[in-house]
JSON list of C-alpha atoms and ligand atoms in Angstrom, two decimals:
[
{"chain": "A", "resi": 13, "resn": "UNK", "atom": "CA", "xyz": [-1.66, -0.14, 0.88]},
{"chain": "A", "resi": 14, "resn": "UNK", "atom": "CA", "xyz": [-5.33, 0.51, 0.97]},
{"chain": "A", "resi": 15, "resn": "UNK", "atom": "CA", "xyz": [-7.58, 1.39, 4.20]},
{"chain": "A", "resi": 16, "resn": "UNK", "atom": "CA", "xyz": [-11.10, -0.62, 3.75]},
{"chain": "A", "resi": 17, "resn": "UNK", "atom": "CA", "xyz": [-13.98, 2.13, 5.10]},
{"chain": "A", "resi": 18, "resn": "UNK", "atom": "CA", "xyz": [-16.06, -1.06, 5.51]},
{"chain": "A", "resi": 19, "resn": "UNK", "atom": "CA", "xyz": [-14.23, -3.44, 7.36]},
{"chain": "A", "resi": 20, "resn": "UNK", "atom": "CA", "xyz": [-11.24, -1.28, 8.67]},
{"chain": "A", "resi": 21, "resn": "UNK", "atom": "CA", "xyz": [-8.50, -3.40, 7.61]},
{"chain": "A", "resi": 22, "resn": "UNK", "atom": "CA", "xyz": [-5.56, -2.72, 5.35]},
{"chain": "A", "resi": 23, "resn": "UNK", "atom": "CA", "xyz": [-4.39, -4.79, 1.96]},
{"chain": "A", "resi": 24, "resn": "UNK", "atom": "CA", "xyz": [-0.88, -4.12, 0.57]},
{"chain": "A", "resi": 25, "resn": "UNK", "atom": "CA", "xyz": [-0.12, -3.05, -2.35]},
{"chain": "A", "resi": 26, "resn": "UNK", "atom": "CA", "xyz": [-2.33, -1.14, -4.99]},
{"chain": "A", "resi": 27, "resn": "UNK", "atom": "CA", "xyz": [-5.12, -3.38, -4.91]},
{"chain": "A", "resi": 28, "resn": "UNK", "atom": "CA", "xyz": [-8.66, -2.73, -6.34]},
{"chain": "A", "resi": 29, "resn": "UNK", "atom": "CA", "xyz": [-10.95, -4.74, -4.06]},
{"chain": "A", "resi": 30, "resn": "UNK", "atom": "CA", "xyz": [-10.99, -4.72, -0.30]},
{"chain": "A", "resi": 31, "resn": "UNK", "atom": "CA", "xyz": [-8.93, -8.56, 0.15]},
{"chain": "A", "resi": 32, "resn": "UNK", "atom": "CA", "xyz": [-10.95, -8.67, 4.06]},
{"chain": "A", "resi": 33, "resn": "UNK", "atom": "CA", "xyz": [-14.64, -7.88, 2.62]},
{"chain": "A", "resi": 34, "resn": "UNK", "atom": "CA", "xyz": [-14.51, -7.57, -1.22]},
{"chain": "A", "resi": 35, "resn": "UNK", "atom": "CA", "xyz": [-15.80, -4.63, -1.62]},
{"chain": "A", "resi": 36, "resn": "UNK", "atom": "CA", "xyz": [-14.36, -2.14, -4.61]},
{"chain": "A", "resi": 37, "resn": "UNK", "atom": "CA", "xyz": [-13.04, 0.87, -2.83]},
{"chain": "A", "resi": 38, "resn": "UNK", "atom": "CA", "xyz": [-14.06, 4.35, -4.03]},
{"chain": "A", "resi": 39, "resn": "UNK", "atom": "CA", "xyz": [-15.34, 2.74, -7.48]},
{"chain": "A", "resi": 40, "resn": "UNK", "atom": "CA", "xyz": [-17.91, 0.13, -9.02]},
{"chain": "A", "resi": 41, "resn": "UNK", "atom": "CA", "xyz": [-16.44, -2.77, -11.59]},
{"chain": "A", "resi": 42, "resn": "UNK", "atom": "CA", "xyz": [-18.28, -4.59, -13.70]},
{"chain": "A", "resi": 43, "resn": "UNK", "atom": "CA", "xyz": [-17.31, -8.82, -14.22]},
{"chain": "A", "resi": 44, "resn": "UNK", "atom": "CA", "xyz": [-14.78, -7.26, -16.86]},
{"chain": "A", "resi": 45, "resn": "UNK", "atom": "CA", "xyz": [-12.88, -4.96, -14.22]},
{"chain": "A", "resi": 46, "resn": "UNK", "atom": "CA", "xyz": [-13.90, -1.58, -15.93]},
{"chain": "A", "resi": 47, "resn": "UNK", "atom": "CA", "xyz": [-13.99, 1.15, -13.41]},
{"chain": "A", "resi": 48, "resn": "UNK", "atom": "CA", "xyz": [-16.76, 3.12, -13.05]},
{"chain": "A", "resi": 49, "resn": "UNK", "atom": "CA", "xyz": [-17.53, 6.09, -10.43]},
{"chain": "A", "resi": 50, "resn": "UNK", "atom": "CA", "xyz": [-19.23, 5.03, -7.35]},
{"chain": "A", "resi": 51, "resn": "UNK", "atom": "CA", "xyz": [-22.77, 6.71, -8.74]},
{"chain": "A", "resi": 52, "resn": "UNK", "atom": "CA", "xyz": [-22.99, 4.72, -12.19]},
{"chain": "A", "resi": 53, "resn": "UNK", "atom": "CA", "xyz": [-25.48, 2.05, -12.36]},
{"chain": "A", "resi": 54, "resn": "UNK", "atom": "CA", "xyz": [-24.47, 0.78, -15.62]},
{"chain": "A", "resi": 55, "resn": "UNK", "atom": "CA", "xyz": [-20.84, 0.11, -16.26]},
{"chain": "A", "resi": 56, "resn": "UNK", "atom": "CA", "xyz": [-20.04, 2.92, -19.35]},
{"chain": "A", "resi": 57, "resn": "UNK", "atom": "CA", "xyz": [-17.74, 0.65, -21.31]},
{"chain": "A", "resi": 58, "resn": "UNK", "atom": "CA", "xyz": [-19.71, -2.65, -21.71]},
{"chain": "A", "resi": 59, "resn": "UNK", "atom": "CA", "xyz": [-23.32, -1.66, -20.34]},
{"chain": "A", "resi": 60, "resn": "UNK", "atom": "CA", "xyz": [-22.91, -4.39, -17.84]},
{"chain": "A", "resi": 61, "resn": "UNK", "atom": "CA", "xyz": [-25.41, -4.19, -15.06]},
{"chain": "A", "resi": 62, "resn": "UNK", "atom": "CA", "xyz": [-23.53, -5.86, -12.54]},
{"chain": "A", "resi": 63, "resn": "UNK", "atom": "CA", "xyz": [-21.14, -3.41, -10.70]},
{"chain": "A", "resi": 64, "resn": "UNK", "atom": "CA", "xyz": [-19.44, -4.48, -7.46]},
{"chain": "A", "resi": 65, "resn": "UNK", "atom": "CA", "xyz": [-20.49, -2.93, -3.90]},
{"chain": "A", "resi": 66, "resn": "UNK", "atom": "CA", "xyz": [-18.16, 0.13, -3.35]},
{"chain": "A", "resi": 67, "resn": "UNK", "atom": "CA", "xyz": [-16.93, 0.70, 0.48]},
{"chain": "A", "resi": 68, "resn": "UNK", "atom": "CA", "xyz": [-19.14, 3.78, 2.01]},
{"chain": "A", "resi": 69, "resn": "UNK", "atom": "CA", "xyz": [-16.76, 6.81, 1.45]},
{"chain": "A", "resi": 70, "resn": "UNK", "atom": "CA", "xyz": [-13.82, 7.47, 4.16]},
{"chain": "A", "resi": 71, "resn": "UNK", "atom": "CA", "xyz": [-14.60, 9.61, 6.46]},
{"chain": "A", "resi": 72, "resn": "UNK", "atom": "CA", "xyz": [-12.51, 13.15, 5.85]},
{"chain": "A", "resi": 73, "resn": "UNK", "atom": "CA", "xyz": [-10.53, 13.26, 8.88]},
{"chain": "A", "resi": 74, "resn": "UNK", "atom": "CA", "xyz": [-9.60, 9.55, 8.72]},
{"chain": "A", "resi": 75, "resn": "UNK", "atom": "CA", "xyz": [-7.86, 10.05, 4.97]},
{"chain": "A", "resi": 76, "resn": "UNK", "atom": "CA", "xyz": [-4.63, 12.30, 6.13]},
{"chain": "A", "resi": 77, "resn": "UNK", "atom": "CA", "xyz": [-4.81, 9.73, 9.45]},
{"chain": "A", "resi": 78, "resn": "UNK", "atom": "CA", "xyz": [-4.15, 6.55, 7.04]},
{"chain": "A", "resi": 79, "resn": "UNK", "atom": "CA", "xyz": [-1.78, 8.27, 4.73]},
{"chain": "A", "resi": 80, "resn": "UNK", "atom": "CA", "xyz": [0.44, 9.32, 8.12]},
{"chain": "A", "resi": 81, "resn": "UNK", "atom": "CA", "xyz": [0.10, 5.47, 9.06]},
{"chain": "A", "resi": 82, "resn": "UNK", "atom": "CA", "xyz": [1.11, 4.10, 5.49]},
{"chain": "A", "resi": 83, "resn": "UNK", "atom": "CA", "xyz": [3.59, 6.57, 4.79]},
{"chain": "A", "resi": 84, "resn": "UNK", "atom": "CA", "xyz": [5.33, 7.28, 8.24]},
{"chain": "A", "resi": 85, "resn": "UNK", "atom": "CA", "xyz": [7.65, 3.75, 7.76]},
{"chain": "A", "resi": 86, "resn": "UNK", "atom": "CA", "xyz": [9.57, 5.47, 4.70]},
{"chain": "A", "resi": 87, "resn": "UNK", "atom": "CA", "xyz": [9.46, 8.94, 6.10]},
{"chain": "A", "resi": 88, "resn": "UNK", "atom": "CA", "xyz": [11.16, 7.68, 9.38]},
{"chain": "A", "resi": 89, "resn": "UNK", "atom": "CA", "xyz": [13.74, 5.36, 7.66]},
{"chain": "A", "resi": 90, "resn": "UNK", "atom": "CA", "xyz": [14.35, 8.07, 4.79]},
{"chain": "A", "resi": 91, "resn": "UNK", "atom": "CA", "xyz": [15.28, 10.30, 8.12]},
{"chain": "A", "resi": 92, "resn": "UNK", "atom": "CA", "xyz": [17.74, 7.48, 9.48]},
{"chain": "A", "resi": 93, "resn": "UNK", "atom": "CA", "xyz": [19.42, 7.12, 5.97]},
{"chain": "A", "resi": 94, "resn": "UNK", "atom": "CA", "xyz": [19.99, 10.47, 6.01]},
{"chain": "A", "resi": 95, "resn": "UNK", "atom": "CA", "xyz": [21.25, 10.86, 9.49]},
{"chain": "A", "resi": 96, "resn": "UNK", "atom": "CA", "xyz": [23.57, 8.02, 8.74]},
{"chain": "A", "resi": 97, "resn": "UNK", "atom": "CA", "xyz": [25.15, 9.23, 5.21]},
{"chain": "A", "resi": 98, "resn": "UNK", "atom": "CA", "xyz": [25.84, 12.84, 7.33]},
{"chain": "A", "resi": 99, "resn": "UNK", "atom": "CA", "xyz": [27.23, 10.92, 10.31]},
{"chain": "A", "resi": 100, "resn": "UNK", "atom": "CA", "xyz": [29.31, 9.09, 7.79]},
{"chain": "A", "resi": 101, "resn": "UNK", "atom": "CA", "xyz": [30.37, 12.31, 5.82]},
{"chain": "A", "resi": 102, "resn": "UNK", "atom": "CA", "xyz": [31.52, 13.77, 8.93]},
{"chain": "A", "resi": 103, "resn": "UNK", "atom": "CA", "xyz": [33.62, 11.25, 9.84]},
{"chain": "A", "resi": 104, "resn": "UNK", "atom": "CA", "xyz": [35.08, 11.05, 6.07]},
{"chain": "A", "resi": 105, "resn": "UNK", "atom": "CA", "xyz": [35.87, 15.13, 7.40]},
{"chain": "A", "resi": 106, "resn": "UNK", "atom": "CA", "xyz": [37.50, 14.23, 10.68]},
{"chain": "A", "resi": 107, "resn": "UNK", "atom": "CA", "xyz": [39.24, 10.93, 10.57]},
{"chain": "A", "resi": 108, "resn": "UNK", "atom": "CA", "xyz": [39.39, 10.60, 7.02]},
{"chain": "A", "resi": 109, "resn": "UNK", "atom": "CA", "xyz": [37.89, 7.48, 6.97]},
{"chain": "A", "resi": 110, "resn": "UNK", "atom": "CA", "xyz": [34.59, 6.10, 7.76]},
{"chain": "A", "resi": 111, "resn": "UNK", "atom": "CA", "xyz": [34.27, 3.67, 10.49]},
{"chain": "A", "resi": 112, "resn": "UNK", "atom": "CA", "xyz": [33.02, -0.10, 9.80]},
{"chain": "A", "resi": 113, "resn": "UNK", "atom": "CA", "xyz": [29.91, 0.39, 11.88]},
{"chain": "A", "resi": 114, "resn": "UNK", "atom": "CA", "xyz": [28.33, 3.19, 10.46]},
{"chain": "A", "resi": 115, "resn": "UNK", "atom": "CA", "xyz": [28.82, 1.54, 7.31]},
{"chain": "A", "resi": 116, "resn": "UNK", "atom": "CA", "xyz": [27.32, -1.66, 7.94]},
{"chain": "A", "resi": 117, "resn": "UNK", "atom": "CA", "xyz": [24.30, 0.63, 9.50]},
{"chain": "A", "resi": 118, "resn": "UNK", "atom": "CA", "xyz": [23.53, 2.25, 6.25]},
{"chain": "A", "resi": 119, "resn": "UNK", "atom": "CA", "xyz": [23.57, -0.37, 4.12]},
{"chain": "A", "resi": 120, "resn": "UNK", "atom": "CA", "xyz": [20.96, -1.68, 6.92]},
{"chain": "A", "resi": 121, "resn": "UNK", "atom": "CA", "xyz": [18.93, 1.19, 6.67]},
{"chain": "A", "resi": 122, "resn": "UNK", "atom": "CA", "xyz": [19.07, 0.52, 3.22]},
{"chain": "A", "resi": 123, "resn": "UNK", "atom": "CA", "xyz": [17.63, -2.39, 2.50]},
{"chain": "A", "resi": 124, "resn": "UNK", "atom": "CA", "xyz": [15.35, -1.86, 5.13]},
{"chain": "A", "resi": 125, "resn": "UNK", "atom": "CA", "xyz": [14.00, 0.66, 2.38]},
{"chain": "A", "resi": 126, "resn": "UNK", "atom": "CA", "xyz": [14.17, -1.04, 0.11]},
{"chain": "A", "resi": 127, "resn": "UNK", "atom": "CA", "xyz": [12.08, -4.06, 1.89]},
{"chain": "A", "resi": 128, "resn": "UNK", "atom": "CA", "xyz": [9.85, -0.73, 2.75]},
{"chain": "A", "resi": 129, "resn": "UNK", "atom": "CA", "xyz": [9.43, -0.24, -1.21]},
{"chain": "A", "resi": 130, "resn": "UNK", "atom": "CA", "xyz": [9.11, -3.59, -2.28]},
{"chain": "A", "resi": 131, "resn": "UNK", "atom": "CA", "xyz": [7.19, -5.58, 0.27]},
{"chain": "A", "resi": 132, "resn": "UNK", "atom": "CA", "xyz": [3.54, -4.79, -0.21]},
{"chain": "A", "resi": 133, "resn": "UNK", "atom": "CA", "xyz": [3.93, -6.23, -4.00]},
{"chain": "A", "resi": 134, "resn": "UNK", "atom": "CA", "xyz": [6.30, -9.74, -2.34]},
{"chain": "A", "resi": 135, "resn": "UNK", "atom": "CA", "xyz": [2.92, -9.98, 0.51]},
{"chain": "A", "resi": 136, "resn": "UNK", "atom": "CA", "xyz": [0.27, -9.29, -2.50]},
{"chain": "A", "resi": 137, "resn": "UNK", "atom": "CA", "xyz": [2.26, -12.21, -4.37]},
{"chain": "A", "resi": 138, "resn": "UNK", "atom": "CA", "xyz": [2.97, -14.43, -1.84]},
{"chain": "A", "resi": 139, "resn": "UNK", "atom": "CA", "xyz": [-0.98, -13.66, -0.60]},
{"chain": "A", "resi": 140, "resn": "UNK", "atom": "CA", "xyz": [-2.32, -14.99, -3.98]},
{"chain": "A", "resi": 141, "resn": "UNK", "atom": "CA", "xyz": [0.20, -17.83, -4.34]},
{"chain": "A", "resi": 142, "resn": "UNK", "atom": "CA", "xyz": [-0.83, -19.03, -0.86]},
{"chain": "A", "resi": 143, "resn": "UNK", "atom": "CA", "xyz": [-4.74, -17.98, -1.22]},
{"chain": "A", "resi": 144, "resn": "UNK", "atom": "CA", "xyz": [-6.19, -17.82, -4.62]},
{"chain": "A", "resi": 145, "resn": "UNK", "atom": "CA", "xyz": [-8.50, -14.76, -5.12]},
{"chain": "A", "resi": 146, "resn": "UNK", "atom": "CA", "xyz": [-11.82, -15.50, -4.11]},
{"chain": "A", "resi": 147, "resn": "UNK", "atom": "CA", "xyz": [-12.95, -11.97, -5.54]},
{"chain": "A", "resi": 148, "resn": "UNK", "atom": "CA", "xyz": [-14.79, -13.17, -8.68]},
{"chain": "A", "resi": 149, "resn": "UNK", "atom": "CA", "xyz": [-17.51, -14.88, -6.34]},
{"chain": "A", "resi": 150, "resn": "UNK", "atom": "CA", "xyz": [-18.95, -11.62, -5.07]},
{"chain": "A", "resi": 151, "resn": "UNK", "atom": "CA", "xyz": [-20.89, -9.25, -7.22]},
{"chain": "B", "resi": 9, "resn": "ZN", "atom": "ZN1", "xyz": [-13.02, -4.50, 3.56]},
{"chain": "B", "resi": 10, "resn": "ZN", "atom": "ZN1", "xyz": [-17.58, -3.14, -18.14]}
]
């Protein structure tokens, strides 16, 4: 998931233009996708002279802001999981067997996580399968 400094909008996944605006992020590309820093004018691998618009920069207190926000669904489920597998280790301790519920609740929690882990690449691909990339019209 990537935070666009232009438009202020989010696309899932690793992606390397802005899927809202178009813009490149904190690099140019040239028609053949190299990646050049943000200051080249000239793309260093194929001397092409036309490099995509990169975003303006984030601002410095917005970058630990957006990596809370991305990474806070995984850091609160990872908590649940572990709560769970304790809660269910204790009651291995006590009763000597776990109860159904607490079961079925972990296995929840984990494919919840595993949706967490997976689902920016299923959007990205159901995205482009719906919408095809438009990204080759701006430069
Ligand atoms: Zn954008
Ligand atoms: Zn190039």
């Amino acid at each position: 998931m990537r935070y666009c400094p232009l438009c202020h909008r989010l696309t899932a996944g690793d992606p390397l233009f802005c899927s809202h605006c178009g813009t490149t992020y904190d690099a140019k590309l040239c028609p053949s996708r190299h990646i050049n820093p943000r200051q080249a004018d000239v793309c260093s691998q194929c001397g092409s002279r036309d490099l995509s618009t990169p975003a303006p920069r984030m601002p410095l207190w917005l970058r630990p802001v957006v990596l809370a926000v991305s990474l806070l669904p995984g850091v609160i489920l990872a908590l649940l999981l572990v709560l769970v597998a304790i809660a269910m280790l204790q009651a291995l301790a006590t009763n000597g067997q776990v109860q159904g519920q607490l079961i079925v609740l972990f296995l929840i929690l984990a494919l919840l996580w595993w949706i967490y882990i997976h689902l920016p690449k299923f959007i990205q691909k159901a995205l482009r399968s719906i919408w095809p990339s438009k990204k080759q019209d701006r430069h």
